[in-house]
Phi, psi and omega in degrees: 000127180278152179231159177212160178288130182273135172263160180300146178295139176304143190276175171295138175235163181219155166210167181227137178234119178050045175083000178265124177287127183238126182212148178193165171274135166284161189309134177289327179068178186289341179297338181260007184293138179263341190227352186284133181276348187215051182283149175236133183296343179275356188229097177276075187290332172212137181165164178307149189305144177288337181275160177284134184272126178258112175296136186272038184209142176275123178298325180297319179296328182280004178288349175055060183302333181281357183246044169112353178278118177279177186299320184292311175301324178296317178297317180295320178297317179298317178297318179298320179295320178296323175296322177299318180302325183268005180062028175263081193289321180297317179294322178298313180297321179298318179297315182294320180295321177295318178298323181291333175296331181268333183217070190292341184261011178280118186299320186279336168294318178298320178297312180299319178295318176299319179297319178299315178295322180297317179294324175298316180297318181291336178277358174128346180268079189295342177297340183280352180301317181295322178292322177297315179298318179300318179298315180295318181294322176293323177301318179290321179300318184277343175206098183297342180271004182284084184290333178298322178296321178293322179297311180291328174298319176299318178296320178298318182288331170294317176307322185264010179060030176265076194291319179297317180293323176296318178303315179297316182297315180294320179298319179292321178297323182290345173295336182261329180224078193284355180243017180289116189294316182293323181290324175298320179292321177297320177298318179299316181296313180299320181294317179300312181290336177279359181080028181235069183295337179296316177293323177301317178299314180302316180294318181291323178291326174297317178295320179297323179293326180284320186223082186296151170064027174283126184304317183294330179285318176300318180295314180296319178296323177300314182293316184291320175299319178297320178298328179278356182083013180264071190296321181297317178292322177300319180294325177295318178291326174298317179299317178296319180296323180302325183292344182260354189247130175268341181263112182295342181295325180295315180289327178294320177297317179296318178299322177298319178300315182294321177296323178299317178293322179298316178297319180302312181291324177296315179295329179276355180076021181270321183233000000 
């Protein structure tokens, strides 16, 4: 099994569109792989999506103003979101913390505050990871149905390479939104890196049923099947993936990954 020096996982990034807070992890890539025997930094065969994930919900709308938020916390929350849009993270956090002094049990204020701390941590202030986690956990404590808090908690734990914990967070979020494509892919990635390719397969096959013939899903399924020693199925997914690619280098890299897994299983006496 080949090894390489691991670089830090790419951090959470954010952007905002028309007042909607948008945040996601950029692809972890093979540098964060926990189990692959032949990873290449040029080939992110499985990992959180390279595109920025847009939550299909406005966090401001989810503040549930009719359930106890008075005008002042609502104003502060709105101000904090605008600071997030402008990447003024310290000011955003200050607004959310002030709002929380007035309405400490509001789940979505806790989520927004956790998100502000998470973005600070991803920008280099790693001490803020614990505060971000605390914010997400409080959001869940005050509203167990707050699946967005579980989703961002999963992303935070991926950031920190806590793969088993990330897997749990994504699985719990999927209890509320069981067909969310990006979350299914994140669950697959967390499971793969946690050394649980069987769960990764389940998530990817669910995703395949929702959105058939997606190249990144075909590619990921090829790798995970290979990790499980199911070489024939891996080859079928490789064949399917080839039909979507005009650049042979992409398929050649994937084929190299599958050969690496085949050698691994042969040497281990599994296949």
